[in-house]
């Protein structure tokens, strides 16, 4: 990446218009002008509305529903920026939805996250900024630099007021989340428990086989990178209750909330579920026990650091 | 591409299940087993259900609505086949929808067809089979071989019985279609007329400014590569009528028919609109004046030629 | 592309020495020092005569006769500039001669324009500037940005004084030129006519089968992207005359004029044929009815915009 | 990959001579002739001793000490095979040592596993066969197919006779190993416990902060993908003892055993540590409580399947 | 490269029609049908006249005058073969003329041989067969396999009858040729002498500063890889004469003989200059003291070995 | 490469700590902070200790013993710098040890220098600075720019005081070194002699078959690019003595001095062997007749020129 440009250009993708506005407000810049169209035949078309020649461009687009439309839109914008002679294009992808497809855990499947990484690079992307990837190894799917941010620093102040060392436990709803939960546990000085999840096939429901570690008599903070239907969180919370846990809080970086999930989350024994605004579109009004903390400042800081070539590393909590 | 395999494997994508079955029936093989899932968060997942190690695989998927979902599905299948050690993967894409995005006709847009070509190649595709590309130059967007088929040989017998030399004219509804229409005109020995279309921005309606060439007192055959809403065809037909044309027929390789178009097409002064089955999904029942001629035999022949390393060139009408 | 450099470096290729001088005069810079040698065994050798480390270099070379020598010279200069650590290399190719090879219009031929694009990119080119490509899709053969200029803005003032709305017609000598002619027709507010050309094989003569559209009693302006022998223009002009056209003018961006063409062009019923200086070398003295308008200002402006990172898009007439 | 060759060629790298011989014995072929030299200046040189033109070549080399010498040797052999016109080259890398470098878990480090993957692909490898990668995501660092084998099927029969459902527990010595341990636990029908490891910087010692899950009164089977000094295994075993565990067994796919580790492992409260022969060179005689089970049959089966284009998937236990 | 094909296809390039016929005669196959055209505007066009789908194709084209036309023709044929779905394309380039451009021996020049290698690979070549490269390192400019043949085995029988151990010397006309001459010297058991050449700039004349080694009273065999004007050979021969050498013979793999060189070579004190038919086109009748030995059998053998996947290495004399 | 950065960052690799310090002293900058670790299992780990975002980074690492460890360390640092968003990474490799592997001089070997070049480029290097490559063609193995320095300018002042025109001879210990020796001979105005070396296989000893050229009664300066055991130099010196040479000096850019070579070099009839500090680590104390002249100023100048985008070419002596 070459030297900083005079002016900072941040363009909003279809799926991250509010977040981009919030980021721009923090950085006191106007969002870039661009236009996305989705035609009746299903084709996506994009057009950049201002000169970007020689500029360092940031394009913000999360991979929320409709994921594939949003992904293709990123590719087309990268191409449009590059063909319009931008100096560099940074794709800011708050929620990299296809991170779930990070391995061949059964025969003859695709490693979808690598396919997406290859497409982004084929389109000409110069850098990725993202948050709470499903696995940190996904950075290695890219040859271009990835700035991998974490939601922890922005949710920490909130939980700092609530979580107490002596009678809390941080709970991983899945062995895969154990490492992430470890970070939260260390930050708050509490022990870890792990829920052993049993998932059948690729359907999204899962059940809890066993809680490993002590939770009885403790308040619990369940931590994960994302939730779609809330299913795993709810199943974990219910099991924690049965195992004698007291108040149950939860936090995920990315709250998708598929159709029909709102009522179930509201009805679950979860006192508060804290998420970020990495995903904007939701099918239904937010459940009452869900609280959003904006990640705009986190992304604004990262973009500012990248633009001014200062270190981003102090943003990493682990 | 290496030597022919013993067994021919043809897998159906989500958007071309009927066409694949028809092709397989012609070639007397069973469609390959594979499974596509679209999760509630918008992610696509694919799984190949049988051993493909060392095989030459054909994957059939048209780019009809929802185009982006179908496109990503192709990428994931290619990756799944390659990681499962297929010898080669041929993507059969009857309608390459993003062919419309074949040039930078205004500043700071993407050449979307090239982006798609690069993604297919990044995913590992070895060959493309497609039909009636929006522009023949699109073959050049690919480094891998492209077998470019035309609908003309399969609709020709139908029109041969109808079109007569002396009082017919082949009409291009757009200067861009002039070359294609030329092929039909030569085939049937009739003159060409061209409708000068005026399109505003990227909306899909268009109006006819002028008909270049004589149409008065002649039956007309309008020819184009695709229609979405039928708008251009209808406008052209109406104008032809006003200019004194007699019966009006039309043919396009790819009939998409967006929402609300059926009634308008039925009401238009088009006696018969002949399309192929390159696009399967339609939002509404087919208009009564539309006739489908299956391209299955065309694709079956091409696949057979590729598999047995015989020449595909005799399928090209021009 | 990185930030602008202090000094603008423009190097002349063997085939564009005059044009480069004219461009440099406009931009008030001295042409860069470089040396091309063509040895008696047929090998080309190039040497850059001044420091280019960290500079943005422009190399101007049109693909006129001898095309392949000139093309290889471009490749070697790009390599020499890159290995000498230039920051970026822009190849300014006023006439991209191999643009004609833009599709597989018969079996087992090469898409030569794509081969050339791949070679330029393999040699390390960072950007292309060219004029009136044979097809706009050729931009998509490149992954690097292409600034595609048009001769129209520089010939427009000349014809503005001549062409009148009410009794003129813009004529495409070929259906392939219809889109280009459309641009001229709109600019001057005149109707379009299209000549249906019949070409046999790859020999360069062609005959006119039919003129589509009204030309009788009108002055005609034939427009095309290039002419080699003048054959198509002459055949079209003669046919227009027979169809009752009055004065016939013609304009092409690129006038090659192969051996023996001068006398035939002079003898043709073409009052004036306007070309640019995109091609310098000609086998014979210019025909008397040919007028050259220099494209130097057009290229100078584009280079200036690229160098100063301002928008080039206002140069696009369409 | 193209069609199977008549003859199967398996070449032994410097670090896997015994394993290659064992594999070849199972497949009844003679190991290929090749020669590696390590000169006094530290350079590695390789030479293939027989014709490989048009053959499918397997090269077996584990990444044991000296890892970098062995890695460079793989690259040079791949290049030698490809330049000698082998049809395909499969690198069989039983222990992919740099798998530990699979993420950027601190600022400004390399993702070494991706660097290695890129080098292998740059050298021209066509396929990788490996065993118990540190993280399954590493498959996604490669664009070429990876056949990822697991030691579980070959150690399972041994432990089947020992491990009983009711009073055993499978122990992950680290949250990162939790997923792997899960597989063993399911196989033997026992619960899981996880040791929370605290590691300081990049030194190899680690201490156990806490055991999550019940181990008191149970026999324990510690499972991990590799051990270098035995440190983590020993620390875990000692802590398990303190927490009341009964007999402690352990198994890792890859036993490296650095200098000085043998005595410490022998002295540890580990009744038996089962490893495979994926790593050959050891600095000292094997500790008495270590048992080696050969993975030769596993690799032989995989190579046989690849060579004959049958499915490898049934070798995957998970 | 995949398995051998049933039929061997060898196509003649414009510059190697005779050699291709000779090779085909030896292998008892008919040359492939193809057609090259060079248009009056300087463009090259190629067309393959028969089905090559799934075939292993050999295309024979030497880089003699006009070198750049011939080189571009190779690129276009490779592209045409690949887009026509050939299984593999081997470019047989008897004289790789740009081999002279193998290093940056002055600032800001191109490494032209690498540029050519990259273009061949960008066009899709799968393998190169060539003879007596200017430097053996040029093989390393290619990622694809190169079969590098030497003329020595075919000229050896001829000189075997002439050269005697005791009173002959092999002479390198240049330090750069010393290694090649070494091979001849060893073959015939004679000592080596080296002519120190002084070359000014890039002009082709050179003068001899000094002969290193004893030549007085000995017959001399001057050996080099190519000669263009004969200048270096003549200057060396004349100097050898002055230093007391007796009969002087010379041999080069590639005899180009630029305009005007024939008379000078005939007049030089060279009893016989032996060349191969790697270069066909010559500007003038052969000098009388030049003898051609055909390399057709050498190339035929190499092609046969490649086609049947047997070792080519026994053809290497060194 | 983009525009110069404010601050110059030079990082020391494990094998070039002293040289880097010396370079930094000359340029008045502090060496960058970084840390390399070599674990007991043989793995290498690297970490950059300061912000490099947007900087032009120079990393100095020679390929001395242990060559492969040092090479992998370069790759990992390049990756670490790039993923940490350095603007560009220049690898300064004073001794490119694998330069010896520059050709396929026997069947089925690797072109190791090309493999290394490909790995460096795959890791993301932007430029190479090196000294006295084994063959100048190796520059062509890289696509990135290579600044190839020569030791001659820094040893010249030393020998200028010793070497006299009339009774000296420059000696190539090998035909391969003839070109290099030519440069020295011209610089000092002395004749050249060449030692014909006979080497058996890949072992490092060699014997002298013959000295070509006059050496009797002359002082000799043997010149080569590197020496490992001193074997070739010693054999040449002894033979020169036998042929009547007077004082014998020698100079090589890279003095490796493998185990046991010190005593042999001291005992040889070589009055002084001048080397540079391109290689730091030596197995034994320096032989008394060896003199080191530092190349730090040479590299400092090159780095300064690159950083400030001034020409490096004046550093080239030839």
Coordinates of N, CA, C and O in Angstrom, one line a residue, chain F residues 106-176:
Chain F
X106 N 22.4 -31.6 -15.6 CA 22.2 -33.1 -15.7 C 20.8 -33.4 -15.6 O 20.0 -32.6 -15.2
X107 N 20.3 -34.6 -16.1 CA 18.9 -34.8 -16.2 C 18.3 -34.9 -14.8 O 18.9 -35.3 -13.8
X108 N 17.0 -34.4 -14.7 CA 16.2 -34.6 -13.5 C 16.7 -34.0 -12.2 O 16.7 -34.6 -11.2
X109 N 17.3 -32.8 -12.4 CA 17.7 -32.0 -11.2 C 16.8 -30.8 -11.2 O 16.1 -30.5 -12.1
X110 N 16.8 -30.1 -10.1 CA 16.0 -28.9 -9.9 C 16.8 -27.6 -10.3 O 18.1 -27.7 -10.2
X111 N 16.2 -26.6 -10.8 CA 16.9 -25.3 -11.0 C 16.6 -24.6 -9.7 O 15.6 -23.8 -9.6
X112 N 17.4 -24.8 -8.7 CA 17.1 -24.4 -7.3 C 17.0 -22.9 -7.2 O 16.2 -22.4 -6.4
X113 N 17.8 -22.2 -8.0 CA 17.8 -20.7 -7.9 C 16.4 -20.2 -8.3 O 15.9 -19.2 -7.7
X114 N 15.8 -20.8 -9.3 CA 14.5 -20.4 -9.7 C 13.4 -20.7 -8.7 O 12.5 -20.0 -8.4
X115 N 13.6 -21.9 -8.1 CA 12.7 -22.3 -7.0 C 12.7 -21.2 -5.9 O 11.7 -20.7 -5.4
X116 N 13.9 -20.8 -5.5 CA 14.1 -19.8 -4.4 C 13.5 -18.5 -4.9 O 12.8 -17.8 -4.1
X117 N 13.7 -18.1 -6.1 CA 13.1 -16.8 -6.7 C 11.6 -16.9 -6.6 O 11.0 -15.9 -6.1
X118 N 11.0 -18.0 -7.0 CA 9.6 -18.2 -7.0 C 9.0 -18.1 -5.5 O 8.0 -17.5 -5.3
X119 N 9.8 -18.7 -4.6 CA 9.3 -18.6 -3.2 C 9.4 -17.2 -2.7 O 8.5 -16.8 -2.0
X120 N 10.5 -16.5 -3.0 CA 10.6 -15.1 -2.5 C 9.4 -14.3 -3.1 O 8.8 -13.5 -2.3
X121 N 9.1 -14.5 -4.3 CA 8.0 -13.7 -4.9 C 6.6 -14.2 -4.4 O 5.7 -13.4 -4.2
X122 N 6.5 -15.5 -4.1 CA 5.2 -16.0 -3.6 C 5.0 -15.4 -2.2 O 3.9 -15.1 -1.8
X123 N 6.1 -15.2 -1.4 CA 6.0 -14.6 -0.1 C 5.7 -13.1 -0.2 O 5.3 -12.5 0.8
X124 N 5.9 -12.5 -1.3 CA 5.5 -11.1 -1.5 C 6.7 -10.1 -1.6 O 6.4 -8.9 -1.5
X125 N 7.9 -10.6 -1.9 CA 9.0 -9.6 -1.9 C 8.8 -8.6 -3.1 O 8.2 -9.0 -4.1
X126 N 9.3 -7.4 -2.9 CA 9.1 -6.4 -4.0 C 10.4 -6.1 -4.7 O 10.3 -5.5 -5.8
X127 N 11.5 -6.5 -4.2 CA 12.8 -6.1 -4.8 C 13.9 -6.9 -4.1 O 13.8 -7.3 -2.9
X128 N 14.9 -7.2 -4.9 CA 16.1 -7.9 -4.4 C 17.3 -7.1 -4.5 O 17.5 -6.5 -5.6
X129 N 18.2 -7.0 -3.5 CA 19.5 -6.5 -3.7 C 20.5 -7.6 -3.4 O 20.3 -8.2 -2.3
X130 N 21.4 -7.8 -4.3 CA 22.4 -8.9 -4.0 C 23.7 -8.5 -4.6 O 23.9 -7.5 -5.2
X131 N 24.7 -9.4 -4.4 CA 26.1 -9.1 -4.9 C 26.7 -10.3 -5.5 O 26.5 -11.4 -5.1
X132 N 27.4 -10.1 -6.6 CA 28.1 -11.1 -7.3 C 27.4 -12.4 -7.4 O 27.7 -13.4 -6.8
X133 N 26.3 -12.4 -8.2 CA 25.5 -13.6 -8.4 C 26.4 -14.6 -9.2 O 27.3 -14.2 -9.9
X134 N 26.1 -15.9 -9.0 CA 26.9 -16.9 -9.7 C 26.8 -16.8 -11.2 O 27.8 -17.0 -11.9
X135 N 25.7 -16.3 -11.7 CA 25.6 -16.1 -13.1 C 24.6 -14.9 -13.2 O 23.6 -14.8 -12.5
X136 N 24.9 -14.0 -14.1 CA 24.0 -12.8 -14.2 C 22.6 -13.1 -14.7 O 21.7 -12.3 -14.5
X137 N 22.5 -14.3 -15.3 CA 21.1 -14.7 -15.8 C 20.1 -14.8 -14.7 O 18.9 -14.8 -14.9
X138 N 20.7 -15.0 -13.5 CA 19.8 -15.3 -12.3 C 18.8 -14.1 -12.1 O 17.7 -14.3 -11.6
X139 N 19.2 -12.9 -12.5 CA 18.3 -11.8 -12.4 C 17.0 -12.1 -13.1 O 15.9 -11.7 -12.7
X140 N 17.1 -12.8 -14.2 CA 16.0 -13.2 -15.0 C 15.1 -14.2 -14.4 O 14.0 -14.5 -14.9
X141 N 15.5 -14.8 -13.3 CA 14.7 -15.8 -12.6 C 13.6 -15.0 -11.8 O 12.6 -15.6 -11.3
X142 N 13.9 -13.7 -11.6 CA 12.9 -12.9 -10.8 C 12.1 -12.1 -11.8 O 12.6 -11.6 -12.8
X143 N 10.8 -11.8 -11.4 CA 10.0 -10.8 -12.1 C 10.2 -9.5 -11.4 O 10.0 -8.4 -12.0
X144 N 10.5 -9.5 -10.1 CA 10.7 -8.2 -9.4 C 12.1 -7.7 -9.8 O 13.0 -8.4 -10.2
X145 N 12.3 -6.4 -9.6 CA 13.6 -5.8 -9.9 C 14.7 -6.3 -9.0 O 14.4 -6.6 -7.8
X146 N 15.9 -6.6 -9.6 CA 17.0 -7.0 -8.8 C 18.1 -6.0 -9.0 O 18.5 -5.6 -10.1
X147 N 18.6 -5.5 -7.9 CA 19.8 -4.6 -8.0 C 21.0 -5.5 -7.7 O 21.2 -6.0 -6.6
X148 N 21.8 -5.7 -8.8 CA 22.9 -6.7 -8.7 C 24.2 -5.9 -8.5 O 24.7 -5.2 -9.5
X149 N 24.8 -5.9 -7.3 CA 26.0 -5.2 -7.0 C 27.2 -6.1 -7.3 O 27.1 -7.3 -7.3
X150 N 28.4 -5.5 -7.4 CA 29.6 -6.2 -7.6 C 30.6 -5.8 -6.5 O 30.7 -4.6 -6.2
X151 N 31.4 -6.7 -6.1 CA 32.5 -6.4 -5.1 C 33.6 -5.7 -5.7 O 34.4 -5.0 -4.9
X152 N 33.8 -5.7 -7.0 CA 34.9 -5.1 -7.6 C 35.2 -3.7 -7.2 O 36.3 -3.3 -6.8
X153 N 34.2 -2.8 -7.1 CA 34.5 -1.4 -6.8 C 35.1 -1.3 -5.3 O 35.8 -0.3 -5.1
X154 N 34.8 -2.2 -4.5 CA 35.3 -2.1 -3.1 C 36.6 -2.8 -2.9 O 37.4 -2.4 -2.0
X155 N 37.0 -3.7 -3.8 CA 38.3 -4.3 -3.6 C 39.3 -3.7 -4.6 O 40.5 -3.8 -4.4
X156 N 38.8 -2.9 -5.5 CA 39.7 -2.3 -6.5 C 40.7 -1.4 -5.9 O 41.9 -1.6 -6.2
X157 N 40.4 -0.5 -5.0 CA 41.4 0.4 -4.4 C 42.6 -0.4 -3.7 O 43.7 0.0 -3.8
X158 N 42.2 -1.5 -3.1 CA 43.2 -2.3 -2.4 C 44.2 -2.9 -3.5 O 45.4 -2.8 -3.3
X159 N 43.6 -3.5 -4.5 CA 44.5 -4.1 -5.5 C 45.2 -3.1 -6.4 O 46.3 -3.4 -6.9
X160 N 44.6 -2.0 -6.5 CA 45.2 -0.9 -7.3 C 46.6 -0.6 -6.9 O 47.5 -0.4 -7.7
X161 N 46.9 -0.7 -5.6 CA 48.2 -0.4 -5.1 C 49.2 -1.6 -5.3 O 50.4 -1.4 -5.1
X162 N 48.6 -2.8 -5.6 CA 49.5 -4.0 -5.7 C 49.7 -4.4 -7.2 O 50.8 -4.7 -7.6
X163 N 48.6 -4.4 -7.9 CA 48.7 -5.0 -9.3 C 49.3 -4.0 -10.2 O 48.9 -2.9 -10.3
X164 N 50.3 -4.5 -11.0 CA 50.9 -3.6 -12.0 C 50.6 -4.2 -13.4 O 50.6 -5.4 -13.6
X165 N 50.5 -3.3 -14.3 CA 50.1 -3.8 -15.7 C 51.1 -4.8 -16.3 O 50.6 -5.8 -16.9
X166 N 52.4 -4.5 -16.2 CA 53.3 -5.3 -17.1 C 53.5 -6.7 -16.7 O 53.8 -7.6 -17.5
X167 N 53.5 -7.1 -15.4 CA 53.9 -8.4 -15.0 C 52.8 -9.1 -14.2 O 53.1 -9.9 -13.3
X168 N 51.5 -8.8 -14.5 CA 50.4 -9.5 -13.8 C 49.5 -10.2 -14.8 O 49.5 -9.9 -15.9
X169 N 48.8 -11.2 -14.2 CA 47.8 -11.8 -15.0 C 46.5 -12.1 -14.1 O 46.7 -12.4 -12.9
X170 N 45.3 -11.9 -14.7 CA 44.1 -12.2 -13.9 C 43.7 -13.6 -14.3 O 43.7 -14.0 -15.5
X171 N 43.4 -14.4 -13.3 CA 43.2 -15.9 -13.6 C 41.8 -16.3 -13.2 O 41.4 -16.0 -12.0
X172 N 41.1 -16.9 -14.1 CA 39.8 -17.5 -13.8 C 40.1 -18.9 -13.4 O 40.6 -19.7 -14.2
X173 N 39.6 -19.3 -12.3 CA 39.9 -20.7 -11.8 C 38.9 -21.7 -12.5 O 38.9 -22.9 -12.1
X174 N 38.2 -21.3 -13.5 CA 37.1 -22.1 -14.0 C 36.6 -21.3 -15.3 O 36.6 -20.1 -15.3
X175 N 36.2 -22.0 -16.3 CA 35.7 -21.3 -17.5 C 34.5 -20.4 -17.1 O 34.3 -19.4 -17.7
X176 N 33.7 -20.9 -16.2 CA 32.5 -20.2 -15.7 C 32.8 -18.8 -15.2 O 32.0 -17.9 -15.2

